[in-house]
Coordinates of C-alpha atoms and ligand atoms in Angstrom, one line a residue:
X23 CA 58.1 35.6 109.6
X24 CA 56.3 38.9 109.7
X25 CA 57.2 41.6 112.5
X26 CA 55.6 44.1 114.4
X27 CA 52.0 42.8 112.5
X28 CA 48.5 42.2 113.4
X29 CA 48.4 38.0 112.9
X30 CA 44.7 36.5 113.3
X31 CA 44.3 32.9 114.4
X32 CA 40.4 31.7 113.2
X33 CA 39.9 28.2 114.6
X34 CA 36.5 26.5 114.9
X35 CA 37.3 25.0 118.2
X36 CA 38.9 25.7 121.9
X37 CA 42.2 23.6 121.6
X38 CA 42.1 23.9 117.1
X39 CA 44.3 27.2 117.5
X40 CA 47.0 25.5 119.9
X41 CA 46.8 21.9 117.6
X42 CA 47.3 23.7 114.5
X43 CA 49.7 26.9 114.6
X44 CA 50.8 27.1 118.4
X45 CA 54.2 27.0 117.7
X46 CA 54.2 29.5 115.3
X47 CA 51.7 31.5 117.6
X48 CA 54.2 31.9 120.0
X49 CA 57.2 32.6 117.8
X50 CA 55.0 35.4 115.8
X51 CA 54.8 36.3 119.6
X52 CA 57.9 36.8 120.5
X53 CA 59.5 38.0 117.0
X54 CA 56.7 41.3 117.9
X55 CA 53.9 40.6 116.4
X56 CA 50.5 40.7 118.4
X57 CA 48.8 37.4 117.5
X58 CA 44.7 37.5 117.9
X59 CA 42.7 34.6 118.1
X60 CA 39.1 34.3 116.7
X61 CA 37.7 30.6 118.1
X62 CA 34.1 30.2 116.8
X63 CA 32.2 27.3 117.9
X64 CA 32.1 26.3 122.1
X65 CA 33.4 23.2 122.1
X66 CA 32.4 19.9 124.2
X67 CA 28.2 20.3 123.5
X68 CA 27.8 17.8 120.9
X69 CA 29.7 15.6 123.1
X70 CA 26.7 14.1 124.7
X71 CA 28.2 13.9 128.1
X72 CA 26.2 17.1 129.0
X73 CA 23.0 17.1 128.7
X74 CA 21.8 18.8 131.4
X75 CA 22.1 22.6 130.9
X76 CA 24.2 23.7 134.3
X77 CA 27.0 20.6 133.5
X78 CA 27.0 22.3 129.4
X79 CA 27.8 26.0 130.7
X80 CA 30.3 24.7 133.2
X81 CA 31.8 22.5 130.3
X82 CA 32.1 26.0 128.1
X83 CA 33.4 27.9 130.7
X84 CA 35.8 25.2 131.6
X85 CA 37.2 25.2 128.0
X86 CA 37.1 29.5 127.8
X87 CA 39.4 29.2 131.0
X88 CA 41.6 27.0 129.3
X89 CA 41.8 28.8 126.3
X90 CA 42.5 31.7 128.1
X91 CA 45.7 30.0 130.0
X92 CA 46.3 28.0 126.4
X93 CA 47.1 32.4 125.1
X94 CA 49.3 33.1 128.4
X95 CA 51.4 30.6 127.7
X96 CA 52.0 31.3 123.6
X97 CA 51.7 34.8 124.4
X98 CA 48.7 36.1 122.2
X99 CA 46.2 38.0 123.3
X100 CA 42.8 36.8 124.7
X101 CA 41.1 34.8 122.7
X102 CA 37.6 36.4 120.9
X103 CA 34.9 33.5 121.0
X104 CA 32.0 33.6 118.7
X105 CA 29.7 30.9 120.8
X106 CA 28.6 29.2 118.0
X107 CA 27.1 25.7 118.3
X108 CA 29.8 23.0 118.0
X109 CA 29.5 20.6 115.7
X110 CA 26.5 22.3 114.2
X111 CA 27.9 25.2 112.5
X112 CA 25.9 23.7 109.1
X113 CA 22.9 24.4 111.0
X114 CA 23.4 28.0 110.6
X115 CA 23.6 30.1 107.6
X116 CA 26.5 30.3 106.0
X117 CA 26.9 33.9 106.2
X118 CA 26.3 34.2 109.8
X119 CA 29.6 32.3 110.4
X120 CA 31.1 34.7 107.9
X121 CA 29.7 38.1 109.6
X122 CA 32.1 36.6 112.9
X123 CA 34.9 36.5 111.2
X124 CA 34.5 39.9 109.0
X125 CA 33.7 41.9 112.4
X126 CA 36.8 40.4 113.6
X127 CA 38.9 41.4 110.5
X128 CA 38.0 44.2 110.7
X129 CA 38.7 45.0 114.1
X130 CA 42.0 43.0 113.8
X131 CA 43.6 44.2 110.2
X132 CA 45.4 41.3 110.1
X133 CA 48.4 41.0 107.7
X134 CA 48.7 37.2 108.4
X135 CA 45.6 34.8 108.8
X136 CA 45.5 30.9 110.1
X137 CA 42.9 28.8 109.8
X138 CA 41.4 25.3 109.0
X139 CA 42.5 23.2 106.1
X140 CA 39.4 22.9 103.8
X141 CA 40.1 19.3 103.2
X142 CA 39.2 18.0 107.0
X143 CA 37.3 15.7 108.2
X144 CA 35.3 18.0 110.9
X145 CA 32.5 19.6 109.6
X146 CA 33.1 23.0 111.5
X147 CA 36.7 23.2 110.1
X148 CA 35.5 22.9 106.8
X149 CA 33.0 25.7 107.0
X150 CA 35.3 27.7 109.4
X151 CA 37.9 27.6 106.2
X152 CA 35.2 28.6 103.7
X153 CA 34.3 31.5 105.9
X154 CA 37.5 33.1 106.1
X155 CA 38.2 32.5 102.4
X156 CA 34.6 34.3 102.0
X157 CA 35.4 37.1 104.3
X158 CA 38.9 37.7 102.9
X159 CA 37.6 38.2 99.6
X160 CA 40.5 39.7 97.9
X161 CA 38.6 42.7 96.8
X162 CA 40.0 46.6 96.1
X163 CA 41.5 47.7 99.7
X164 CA 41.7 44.4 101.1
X165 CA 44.9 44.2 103.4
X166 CA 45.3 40.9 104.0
X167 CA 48.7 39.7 102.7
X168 CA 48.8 35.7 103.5
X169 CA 46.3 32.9 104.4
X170 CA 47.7 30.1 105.7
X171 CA 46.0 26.6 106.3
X172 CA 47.2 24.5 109.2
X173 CA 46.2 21.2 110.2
X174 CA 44.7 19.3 112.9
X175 CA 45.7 16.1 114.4
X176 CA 42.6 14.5 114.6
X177 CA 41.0 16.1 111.9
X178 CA 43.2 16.5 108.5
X179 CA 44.9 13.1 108.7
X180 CA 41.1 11.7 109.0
X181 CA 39.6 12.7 106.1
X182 CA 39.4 11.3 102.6
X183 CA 40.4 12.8 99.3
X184 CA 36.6 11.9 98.4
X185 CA 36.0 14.5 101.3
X186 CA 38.1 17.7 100.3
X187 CA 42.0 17.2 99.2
X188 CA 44.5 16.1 101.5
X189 CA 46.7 18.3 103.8
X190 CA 49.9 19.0 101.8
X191 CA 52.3 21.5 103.4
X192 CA 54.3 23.8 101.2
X193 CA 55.2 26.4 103.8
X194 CA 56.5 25.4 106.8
X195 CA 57.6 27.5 109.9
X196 CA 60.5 26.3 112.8
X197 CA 59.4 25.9 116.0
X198 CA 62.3 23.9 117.0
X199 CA 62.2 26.3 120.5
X200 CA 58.5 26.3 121.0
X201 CA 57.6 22.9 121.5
X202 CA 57.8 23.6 125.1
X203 CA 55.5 26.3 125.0
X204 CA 52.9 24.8 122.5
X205 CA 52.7 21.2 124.8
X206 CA 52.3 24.1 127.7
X207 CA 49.3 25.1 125.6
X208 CA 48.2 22.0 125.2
X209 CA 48.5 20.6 128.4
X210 CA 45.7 23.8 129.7
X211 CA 43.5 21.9 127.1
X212 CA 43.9 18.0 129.3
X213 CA 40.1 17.8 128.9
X214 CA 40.3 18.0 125.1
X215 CA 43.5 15.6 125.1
X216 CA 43.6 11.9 124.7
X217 CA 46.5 9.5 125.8
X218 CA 48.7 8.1 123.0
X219 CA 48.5 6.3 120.6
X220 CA 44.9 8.7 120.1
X221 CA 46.0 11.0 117.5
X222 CA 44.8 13.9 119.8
X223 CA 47.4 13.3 122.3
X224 CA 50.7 15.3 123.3
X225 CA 52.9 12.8 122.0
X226 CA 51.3 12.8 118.6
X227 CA 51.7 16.4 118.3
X228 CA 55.4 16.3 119.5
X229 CA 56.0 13.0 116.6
X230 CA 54.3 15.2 113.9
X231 CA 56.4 18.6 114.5
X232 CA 59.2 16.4 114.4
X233 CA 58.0 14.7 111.5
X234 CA 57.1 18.2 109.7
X235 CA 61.0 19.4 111.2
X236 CA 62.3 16.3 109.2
X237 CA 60.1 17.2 106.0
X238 CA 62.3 20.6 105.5
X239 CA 65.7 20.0 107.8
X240 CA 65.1 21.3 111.6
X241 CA 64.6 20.1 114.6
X242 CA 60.3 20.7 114.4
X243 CA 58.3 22.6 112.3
X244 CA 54.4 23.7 111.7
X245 CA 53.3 22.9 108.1
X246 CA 50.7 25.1 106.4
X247 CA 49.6 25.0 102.8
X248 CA 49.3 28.4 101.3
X249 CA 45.7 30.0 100.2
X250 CA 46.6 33.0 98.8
X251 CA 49.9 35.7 99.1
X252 CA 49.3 39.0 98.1
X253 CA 52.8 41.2 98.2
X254 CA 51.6 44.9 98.5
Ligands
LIG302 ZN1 38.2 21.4 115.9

């Protein structure tokens, strides 16, 4: 683990951020570094629950408030949100998505980035991921040292090879004393939750840090596979 280092979180969703890396958000946290979150779409609109306009704003403000609690209790800083159209990010171009995450890289200077798996089965992670890899471009002066993919419940263990490649971990972080904190997280996001056995449910993410503890010998751990390491 870093310390003392800009670390940028880029999830497409409200809730993504806490599902994939919150344990390790709040342990970056605490070990010094100052952990910024980029989340790009709004969340809930493609839901269909909303229709009318007044219920959607309340439904997007409802889920910035609990991203905002979902940061207090990890310890990053207030989350960035893009306010792109969830669900619908192929709608856009491309590079508009990408223009998001550059303005935050640069602002940031991250050493450490998170995002989505490229493999998932939501649409939005999958561009979210190819964005970041886009922005990050490893060209002369670029100071990003790590990418990191993480997965989502929900998302990752739903998709099909025929659909991008699975979710392998090969670096994995403890967070056996921040599951606490991350079901904390979680539990700002009860709107987003489902009850178990849904795969988006507390329990599921408590049986898969356990399961990702197990993988490498501690009590629970975040997996990420690596997309590039640069040592400068
Ligand atoms: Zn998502």
């Amino acid at each position: 683990m870093a310390s003392g280092k800009d670390i940028l979180i880029v999830a497409a969703h409200p809730d993504d951020e806490v599902l994939g890396v919150g344990g390790t958000a709040a342990r970056h946290a605490d070990e010094g570094d100052k952990v910024h979150v980029l989340i790009l779409a709004e969340g809930s609109t493609s839901r269909g629950e909303q229709r009318d306009s007044n219920a959607h704003s309340e439904a997007i403000d409802a889920l910035k408030q609990a991203a905002r609690a979902a940061a207090e209790c990890l310890g990053t800083e207030p989350p960035r949100f893009a306010g792109l159209p969830d669900n619908r990010m192929d709608q856009l171009d491309l590079l508009d998505i990408i223009k998001h995450v550059e303005a935050a890289v640069n602002e940031v200077d991250p050493a450490i980035i998170y995002t989505h798996h490229g493999g998932d089965l939501n649409l939005d992670h999958r561009l979210t991921h190819q964005a970041v890899l886009t922005a990050c471009r490893p060209v002369p002066g670029a100071r990003v040292e790590a990418i990191y993919a993480f997965e989502t419940i929900s998302a990752s263990e739903w998709s099909t090879p025929e659909i991008g490649r699975p979710f392998t971990p090969c670096h994995f972080v403890d967070v056996s004393g921040y599951l606490e904190r991350k079901r904390k997280a979680l539990e700002c996001y009860h709107q987003e939750m489902r009850p178990f056995p849904h795969s988006r449910s507390i329990e599921n993410v408590e049986h898969l840090a356990r399961f990702r503890g197990g993988c490498v010998g501690v009590e629970a751990a975040e997996g990420f596979s690596v997309c590039r390491q640069l040592r400068f």
